[in-house]
Amino acid sequence: MRFLMLITAGAGLVSIALAVPHDKQKTQEVDVMIQQIKATSEMDITVLSQESSKILGYACSNILNSGAFAEKPIKADLDENGAGTLAVGNHMYIVNEDPETSGGITCGRTYNDVESFILCAVPLPTSLPLTPISNGEKASCFNSGNTPSLEAAFRSILAQNKAPETGMTDIDDLPMLHKRQTACGQWSSDTQVVGDGDPHQNYLHTQLSENVNCGEATSCTVGQSESISYTIGWSATATAFQWLTGGFAVSVTWTTGDTYSCTGSSNDTVCVWYNTAHTAYTVQNGAYNDCTGFSPSGGTFIMRSPNSNNEGGGYNCIIGSSCTNQGADYWDYNGPAGGPQ
Ligand SMILES: *[C@@H]1O[C@H](CO)[C@@H](O)[C@H](O)[C@H]1NC(C)=O
């Protein structure tokens, strides 16, 4: 005996019958992750253990039916922004944050002009023999130059990893620089890069828009009228005597703009986020005069400046419970080494 629930999306064009099993099976929850490059329609599905984050299976297509998943294939039927359905065996789910709407999974997703990314927590029967894939690594499913990059942004917003500002020292307590007039000109306070600055990419994710929930509507959009443009300035882990580029293509400020729009489906919460890419480099305060040059004083610290033209950043649509509130922001300090890229 099976209980059938009928969900009608939109104007009745799509109807999906959800079969809820009568016999309650023991389940284990896994993460199903789907990446998609819009221009080439390249896609991959990865199943990850929630405990170990190890890869339990993957496929370079919209269907995963190898290994343990031969028995319970996972098939994604999604538009380019990641809206649509996920079939797991003969269960059909809707990609949504709310298990009541989705039919029993919990999903969040993000997209921009280039790609889309979905992460769903999906229950699978414990009888399914899930083991990490043999070499532990998956080959890339994407042509070079199409490497998906939204996972890191999505996970850092998800973790709301407001990491503490480490190494914060108050250099205001430093002995005041005594300004002495000498034959070499006046000593002036200065800040300079230490060595090559050990540059790294850091990202500041900011929610530009309010949250909009589509409710019963088939789709809804959040855009400029619900958004604020933020001006993001440089920052440092201590008080710098002055701002410097460190020789990198960075600027004093970057303005996010507010002209982005994001679309979701029924019962989706939709919002606009913006990733301001920064270069972080190691600097030190000190004193300078024309004869002796720079004499450092006090410890080294990190300066973070927005990349010129926001190289490496941009807007992201977020759909699901990672929509927080307008102005919420989180740092991701885990970007690659090097200057703007
Ligand atoms: C949206 O959520 C409401 C309340 O949970 C529910 O009654 C409705 O069926 C949902 N809509 C869809 C399309 O699932």
CSV table of C-alpha atoms and ligand atoms in Angstrom, one decimal:
chain,number,residue,atom,x,y,z
A,1,MET,CA,0.0,0.0,0.0
A,2,ARG,CA,1.5,3.3,-1.0
A,3,PHE,CA,0.4,6.8,-0.2
A,4,LEU,CA,0.6,9.1,-3.2
A,5,MET,CA,1.0,12.8,-2.9
A,6,LEU,CA,0.4,15.0,-5.9
A,7,ILE,CA,2.3,18.2,-6.3
A,8,THR,CA,1.4,20.5,-9.1
A,9,ALA,CA,3.9,23.1,-10.1
A,10,GLY,CA,3.0,26.2,-12.1
A,11,ALA,CA,0.0,26.1,-14.3
A,12,GLY,CA,-0.3,22.3,-14.1
A,13,LEU,CA,2.4,21.8,-16.8
A,14,VAL,CA,4.4,19.6,-14.5
A,15,SER,CA,3.0,17.2,-12.0
A,16,ILE,CA,5.1,14.9,-10.0
A,17,ALA,CA,3.9,11.9,-8.0
A,18,LEU,CA,5.9,11.4,-4.8
A,19,ALA,CA,5.8,7.8,-3.6
A,20,VAL,CA,6.3,7.8,0.1
A,21,PRO,CA,7.3,4.3,1.2
A,22,HIS,CA,4.9,2.6,3.6
A,23,ASP,CA,7.6,0.5,5.3
A,24,LYS,CA,9.8,2.9,7.2
A,25,GLN,CA,13.4,2.2,6.0
A,26,LYS,CA,16.5,3.1,8.0
A,27,THR,CA,18.3,5.9,6.3
A,28,GLN,CA,21.7,7.6,6.2
A,29,GLU,CA,22.0,11.1,5.0
A,30,VAL,CA,24.6,12.0,2.4
A,31,ASP,CA,25.4,15.3,0.5
A,32,VAL,CA,24.7,15.4,-3.1
A,33,MET,CA,26.5,18.1,-4.9
A,34,ILE,CA,25.9,19.2,-8.5
A,35,GLN,CA,28.1,21.6,-10.5
A,36,GLN,CA,27.1,23.0,-13.9
A,37,ILE,CA,28.9,25.3,-16.4
A,38,LYS,CA,26.2,27.2,-18.3
A,39,ALA,CA,28.1,27.9,-21.6
A,40,THR,CA,29.0,24.2,-22.3
A,41,SER,CA,26.2,22.5,-20.2
A,42,GLU,CA,29.0,20.4,-18.6
A,43,MET,CA,27.7,18.9,-15.3
A,44,ASP,CA,28.9,16.7,-12.6
A,45,ILE,CA,27.2,14.9,-9.6
A,46,THR,CA,29.2,14.1,-6.5
A,47,VAL,CA,28.0,12.2,-3.5
A,48,LEU,CA,29.9,12.9,-0.3
A,49,SER,CA,29.8,11.4,3.1
A,50,GLN,CA,28.5,13.9,5.7
A,51,GLU,CA,30.8,12.5,8.4
A,52,SER,CA,34.0,12.2,6.5
A,53,SER,CA,33.4,14.5,3.4
A,54,LYS,CA,34.8,11.5,1.4
A,55,ILE,CA,33.6,11.0,-2.1
A,56,LEU,CA,31.2,8.0,-2.3
A,57,GLY,CA,30.5,8.3,-6.0
A,58,TYR,CA,30.5,10.7,-8.9
A,59,ALA,CA,29.6,11.0,-12.5
A,60,CYS,CA,30.4,13.5,-15.3
A,61,SER,CA,26.8,13.8,-16.4
A,62,ASN,CA,23.3,14.3,-14.9
A,63,ILE,CA,23.0,10.6,-13.9
A,64,LEU,CA,25.0,8.8,-11.3
A,65,ASN,CA,24.4,5.0,-11.7
A,66,SER,CA,27.7,3.3,-11.1
A,67,GLY,CA,28.9,1.4,-8.0
A,68,ALA,CA,26.5,1.5,-5.1
A,69,PHE,CA,24.3,3.8,-7.2
A,70,ALA,CA,23.6,1.1,-9.8
A,71,GLU,CA,20.8,0.0,-7.4
A,72,LYS,CA,19.6,3.6,-6.7
A,73,PRO,CA,20.6,5.9,-9.6
A,74,ILE,CA,20.6,9.6,-8.9
A,75,LYS,CA,19.3,11.7,-11.8
A,76,ALA,CA,19.3,15.5,-11.9
A,77,ASP,CA,16.8,17.3,-14.1
A,78,LEU,CA,17.7,20.9,-13.7
A,79,ASP,CA,17.7,24.2,-15.6
A,80,GLU,CA,20.9,26.1,-16.0
A,81,ASN,CA,20.4,27.8,-12.6
A,82,GLY,CA,19.9,24.6,-10.8
A,83,ALA,CA,16.2,24.7,-10.4
A,84,GLY,CA,14.3,21.4,-11.0
A,85,THR,CA,14.1,17.9,-9.7
A,86,LEU,CA,16.4,15.2,-8.3
A,87,ALA,CA,15.4,11.6,-8.7
A,88,VAL,CA,16.9,9.1,-6.3
A,89,GLY,CA,15.9,5.6,-7.3
A,90,ASN,CA,12.2,5.9,-7.8
A,91,HIS,CA,11.8,8.9,-5.4
A,92,MET,CA,11.3,12.2,-7.1
A,93,TYR,CA,12.3,15.3,-5.2
A,94,ILE,CA,12.1,19.0,-5.9
A,95,VAL,CA,15.3,21.1,-5.3
A,96,ASN,CA,14.1,23.2,-2.4
A,97,GLU,CA,15.2,24.3,1.1
A,98,ASP,CA,12.1,22.9,2.8
A,99,PRO,CA,11.7,19.1,3.1
A,100,GLU,CA,7.9,19.6,3.0
A,101,THR,CA,8.1,21.2,-0.5
A,102,SER,CA,11.0,19.0,-1.8
A,103,GLY,CA,9.5,15.7,-0.6
A,104,GLY,CA,12.2,15.0,2.0
A,105,ILE,CA,15.5,16.5,1.0
A,106,THR,CA,17.1,19.8,2.0
A,107,CYS,CA,18.8,21.8,-0.7
A,108,GLY,CA,20.5,25.1,-1.2
A,109,ARG,CA,21.8,26.4,-4.4
A,110,THR,CA,23.7,29.3,-5.9
A,111,TYR,CA,24.3,30.6,-9.5
A,112,ASN,CA,25.8,33.4,-11.4
A,113,ASP,CA,26.2,34.2,-15.2
A,114,VAL,CA,28.7,31.5,-15.6
A,115,GLU,CA,27.8,28.5,-13.5
A,116,SER,CA,25.4,27.0,-10.9
A,117,PHE,CA,25.9,24.9,-7.8
A,118,ILE,CA,23.5,22.7,-5.8
A,119,LEU,CA,24.0,21.0,-2.4
A,120,CYS,CA,21.3,18.7,-1.1
A,121,ALA,CA,21.1,16.6,2.1
A,122,VAL,CA,19.6,13.3,0.8
A,123,PRO,CA,18.5,10.3,2.8
A,124,LEU,CA,19.6,6.9,1.4
A,125,PRO,CA,18.7,3.5,2.8
A,126,THR,CA,21.4,2.2,5.2
A,127,SER,CA,21.3,-1.1,3.2
A,128,LEU,CA,23.0,0.7,0.3
A,129,PRO,CA,26.7,-0.3,0.5
A,130,LEU,CA,28.4,3.2,0.5
A,131,THR,CA,32.2,3.2,0.5
A,132,PRO,CA,34.6,6.0,-0.5
A,133,ILE,CA,35.8,5.7,-4.1
A,134,SER,CA,39.1,3.7,-4.3
A,135,ASN,CA,41.7,6.5,-5.0
A,136,GLY,CA,39.7,9.0,-2.9
A,137,GLU,CA,39.9,11.6,-5.7
A,138,LYS,CA,37.7,12.4,-8.6
A,139,ALA,CA,38.9,13.4,-12.0
A,140,SER,CA,37.7,16.8,-13.3
A,141,CYS,CA,34.6,16.6,-15.4
A,142,PHE,CA,35.2,20.0,-17.0
A,143,ASN,CA,37.3,21.2,-19.9
A,144,SER,CA,40.2,23.3,-18.8
A,145,GLY,CA,39.2,26.9,-18.4
A,146,ASN,CA,35.8,25.9,-17.2
A,147,THR,CA,36.7,25.0,-13.6
A,148,PRO,CA,33.6,25.6,-11.4
A,149,SER,CA,34.3,28.0,-8.5
A,150,LEU,CA,31.0,28.4,-6.7
A,151,GLU,CA,31.4,25.6,-4.2
A,152,ALA,CA,33.9,27.5,-2.0
A,153,ALA,CA,31.7,30.7,-2.0
A,154,PHE,CA,28.6,28.7,-1.2
A,155,ARG,CA,30.2,26.7,1.6
A,156,SER,CA,31.7,29.8,3.2
A,157,ILE,CA,28.3,31.5,3.3
A,158,LEU,CA,26.8,28.2,4.6
A,159,ALA,CA,29.3,28.0,7.4
A,160,GLN,CA,28.9,31.7,8.1
A,161,ASN,CA,32.5,31.4,8.9
A,162,LYS,CA,33.0,34.7,10.5
A,163,ALA,CA,36.6,33.7,11.4
A,164,PRO,CA,38.0,35.9,14.2
A,165,GLU,CA,40.4,38.5,13.0
A,166,THR,CA,43.6,36.7,14.0
A,167,GLY,CA,46.8,38.5,14.8
A,168,MET,CA,45.0,41.8,15.6
A,169,THR,CA,47.4,44.0,17.4
A,170,ASP,CA,46.8,47.6,18.3
A,171,ILE,CA,49.7,49.5,16.8
A,172,ASP,CA,48.3,52.7,18.2
A,173,ASP,CA,50.2,51.8,21.3
A,174,LEU,CA,53.5,52.0,19.4
A,175,PRO,CA,55.9,54.7,20.6
A,176,MET,CA,55.1,57.8,18.7
A,177,LEU,CA,57.4,58.6,15.9
A,178,HIS,CA,59.6,61.5,16.8
A,179,LYS,CA,59.7,63.8,13.9
A,180,ARG,CA,63.2,65.1,13.6
A,181,GLN,CA,64.5,67.4,10.9
A,182,THR,CA,67.9,66.3,9.6
A,183,ALA,CA,70.0,66.9,6.6
A,184,CYS,CA,68.2,63.9,5.1
A,185,GLY,CA,64.8,65.6,5.4
A,186,GLN,CA,62.1,64.9,7.8
A,187,TRP,CA,61.4,61.4,9.2
A,188,SER,CA,57.9,60.4,8.1
A,189,SER,CA,55.7,57.6,9.2
A,190,ASP,CA,55.4,54.9,6.5
A,191,THR,CA,54.0,51.4,5.8
A,192,GLN,CA,55.8,49.0,3.5
A,193,VAL,CA,55.3,45.5,2.1
A,194,VAL,CA,57.4,42.8,3.8
A,195,GLY,CA,59.4,40.9,1.2
A,196,ASP,CA,57.0,39.9,-1.7
A,197,GLY,CA,54.1,40.3,0.8
A,198,ASP,CA,53.2,36.6,0.7
A,199,PRO,CA,50.0,37.5,-1.3
A,200,HIS,CA,46.8,35.4,-1.0
A,201,GLN,CA,43.3,35.8,-2.3
A,202,ASN,CA,40.6,36.5,0.4
A,203,TYR,CA,36.9,37.0,-0.4
A,204,LEU,CA,34.3,39.1,1.4
A,205,HIS,CA,30.8,37.8,0.7
A,206,THR,CA,28.1,40.4,1.4
A,207,GLN,CA,24.3,39.9,1.0
A,208,LEU,CA,23.1,42.8,-1.1
A,209,SER,CA,19.4,42.2,-1.1
A,210,GLU,CA,16.6,41.4,1.3
A,211,ASN,CA,15.3,37.9,1.3
A,212,VAL,CA,12.3,37.2,-1.0
A,213,ASN,CA,10.2,34.1,-0.7
A,214,CYS,CA,8.4,33.0,-3.8
A,215,GLY,CA,5.5,31.4,-1.8
A,216,GLU,CA,3.0,29.9,-4.1
A,217,ALA,CA,4.2,31.7,-7.2
A,218,THR,CA,5.9,29.5,-9.9
A,219,SER,CA,8.9,31.9,-9.9
A,220,CYS,CA,9.9,35.1,-8.3
A,221,THR,CA,12.8,37.6,-8.7
A,222,VAL,CA,14.8,39.7,-6.3
A,223,GLY,CA,16.6,42.6,-7.9
A,224,GLN,CA,17.7,46.2,-7.6
A,225,SER,CA,14.7,47.5,-5.7
A,226,GLU,CA,15.4,45.1,-2.9
A,227,SER,CA,19.2,45.7,-3.0
A,228,ILE,CA,21.8,48.1,-1.6
A,229,SER,CA,25.1,48.9,-3.2
A,230,TYR,CA,27.9,48.6,-0.6
A,231,THR,CA,31.3,50.3,-0.8
A,232,ILE,CA,34.0,47.9,0.5
A,233,GLY,CA,37.1,49.6,1.7
A,234,TRP,CA,40.6,48.1,2.4
A,235,SER,CA,41.2,46.8,5.9
A,236,ALA,CA,44.1,45.6,8.0
A,237,THR,CA,44.6,43.4,11.1
A,238,ALA,CA,46.3,46.4,12.8
A,239,THR,CA,46.3,50.2,12.3
A,240,ALA,CA,48.4,50.9,9.3
A,241,PHE,CA,50.2,54.3,9.0
A,242,GLN,CA,49.1,54.4,5.4
A,243,TRP,CA,47.5,52.3,2.7
A,244,LEU,CA,49.7,50.8,0.0
A,245,THR,CA,49.1,48.5,-3.0
A,246,GLY,CA,52.1,46.3,-2.2
A,247,GLY,CA,52.7,46.3,-6.0
A,248,PHE,CA,49.4,44.4,-6.7
A,249,ALA,CA,46.5,45.5,-8.9
A,250,VAL,CA,44.3,46.6,-6.0
A,251,SER,CA,42.3,49.6,-5.1
A,252,VAL,CA,41.4,51.6,-2.0
A,253,THR,CA,37.7,50.8,-2.3
A,254,TRP,CA,35.3,48.8,-4.5
A,255,THR,CA,31.6,49.5,-5.0
A,256,THR,CA,29.5,46.4,-5.4
A,257,GLY,CA,26.6,47.9,-7.4
A,258,ASP,CA,23.0,46.7,-7.0
A,259,THR,CA,21.9,45.9,-10.5
A,260,TYR,CA,21.8,42.1,-10.2
A,261,SER,CA,18.7,39.9,-10.2
A,262,CYS,CA,18.1,36.4,-9.0
A,263,THR,CA,15.2,34.1,-9.7
A,264,GLY,CA,13.8,31.2,-7.7
A,265,SER,CA,10.9,28.8,-7.9
A,266,SER,CA,7.9,28.0,-5.6
A,267,ASN,CA,8.7,28.2,-1.9
A,268,ASP,CA,12.3,29.2,-2.6
A,269,THR,CA,14.0,31.9,-0.6
A,270,VAL,CA,16.0,34.0,-3.0
A,271,CYS,CA,18.7,36.7,-2.4
A,272,VAL,CA,21.6,38.3,-4.1
A,273,TRP,CA,25.2,38.0,-2.6
A,274,TYR,CA,28.3,39.7,-3.8
A,275,ASN,CA,31.9,38.4,-3.6
A,276,THR,CA,34.5,41.2,-3.3
A,277,ALA,CA,37.8,39.6,-4.1
A,278,HIS,CA,40.7,41.0,-2.1
A,279,THR,CA,44.5,40.5,-2.2
A,280,ALA,CA,45.9,40.1,1.3
A,281,TYR,CA,49.6,41.0,1.8
A,282,THR,CA,52.0,41.3,4.7
A,283,VAL,CA,53.1,44.8,5.7
A,284,GLN,CA,54.9,46.6,8.4
A,285,ASN,CA,54.8,50.2,9.8
A,286,GLY,CA,58.0,52.2,10.2
A,287,ALA,CA,59.7,55.4,9.6
A,288,TYR,CA,61.3,56.7,6.4
A,289,ASN,CA,63.8,59.4,5.4
A,290,ASP,CA,65.6,60.1,2.2
A,291,CYS,CA,69.0,59.0,3.4
A,292,THR,CA,68.4,55.8,5.3
A,293,GLY,CA,65.2,54.7,3.7
A,294,PHE,CA,62.7,52.6,5.6
A,295,SER,CA,63.2,51.5,9.2
A,296,PRO,CA,60.5,49.1,10.3
A,297,SER,CA,59.1,49.2,13.8
A,298,GLY,CA,56.6,46.9,15.5
A,299,GLY,CA,55.2,43.6,14.2
A,300,THR,CA,54.1,42.6,10.7
A,301,PHE,CA,50.4,42.5,9.9
A,302,ILE,CA,48.0,41.8,7.0
A,303,MET,CA,46.5,44.4,4.7
A,304,ARG,CA,43.5,43.4,2.5
A,305,SER,CA,42.6,45.5,-0.5
A,306,PRO,CA,39.9,45.0,-3.1
A,307,ASN,CA,41.2,43.7,-6.4
A,308,SER,CA,41.1,46.3,-9.3
A,309,ASN,CA,37.9,45.7,-11.3
A,310,ASN,CA,37.0,43.0,-8.7
A,311,GLU,CA,39.1,40.5,-10.5
A,312,GLY,CA,38.1,37.0,-9.2
A,313,GLY,CA,34.8,38.2,-7.7
A,314,GLY,CA,31.3,39.0,-8.8
A,315,TYR,CA,27.7,38.5,-7.8
A,316,ASN,CA,26.1,35.2,-6.8
A,317,CYS,CA,22.5,34.3,-6.5
A,318,ILE,CA,21.7,32.3,-3.4
A,319,ILE,CA,18.6,30.2,-3.0
A,320,GLY,CA,17.7,28.5,0.3
A,321,SER,CA,18.4,29.0,4.0
A,322,SER,CA,21.8,30.5,3.3
A,323,CYS,CA,19.9,33.8,2.6
A,324,THR,CA,20.6,35.6,5.9
A,325,ASN,CA,19.8,39.3,6.0
A,326,GLN,CA,20.7,42.3,4.0
A,327,GLY,CA,24.3,43.5,4.8
A,328,ALA,CA,25.3,40.2,6.3
A,329,ASP,CA,29.0,39.5,5.4
A,330,TYR,CA,31.5,36.7,5.8
A,331,TRP,CA,35.2,36.4,5.0
A,332,ASP,CA,36.6,33.4,3.2
A,333,TYR,CA,40.4,33.4,3.9
A,334,ASN,CA,41.0,30.2,1.9
A,335,GLY,CA,41.7,31.6,-1.5
A,336,PRO,CA,44.7,30.7,-3.6
A,337,ALA,CA,48.2,32.2,-3.1
A,338,GLY,CA,49.2,35.0,-5.4
A,339,GLY,CA,47.9,38.4,-6.5
A,340,PRO,CA,44.6,39.2,-8.3
A,341,GLN,CA,43.6,36.2,-10.5
B,1,LIG,C1,4.8,25.5,-0.5
B,1,LIG,O1,4.7,25.4,0.9
B,1,LIG,C2,3.4,25.3,1.4
B,1,LIG,C3,3.5,25.3,2.9
B,1,LIG,O2,4.4,24.3,3.4
B,1,LIG,C4,2.8,24.0,0.9
B,1,LIG,O3,1.5,23.9,1.3
B,1,LIG,C5,2.9,24.0,-0.7
B,1,LIG,O4,2.4,22.8,-1.2
B,1,LIG,C6,4.3,24.3,-1.1
B,1,LIG,N1,4.3,24.4,-2.6
B,1,LIG,C7,5.0,23.5,-3.4
B,1,LIG,C8,4.9,23.9,-4.8
B,1,LIG,O5,5.5,22.5,-2.9
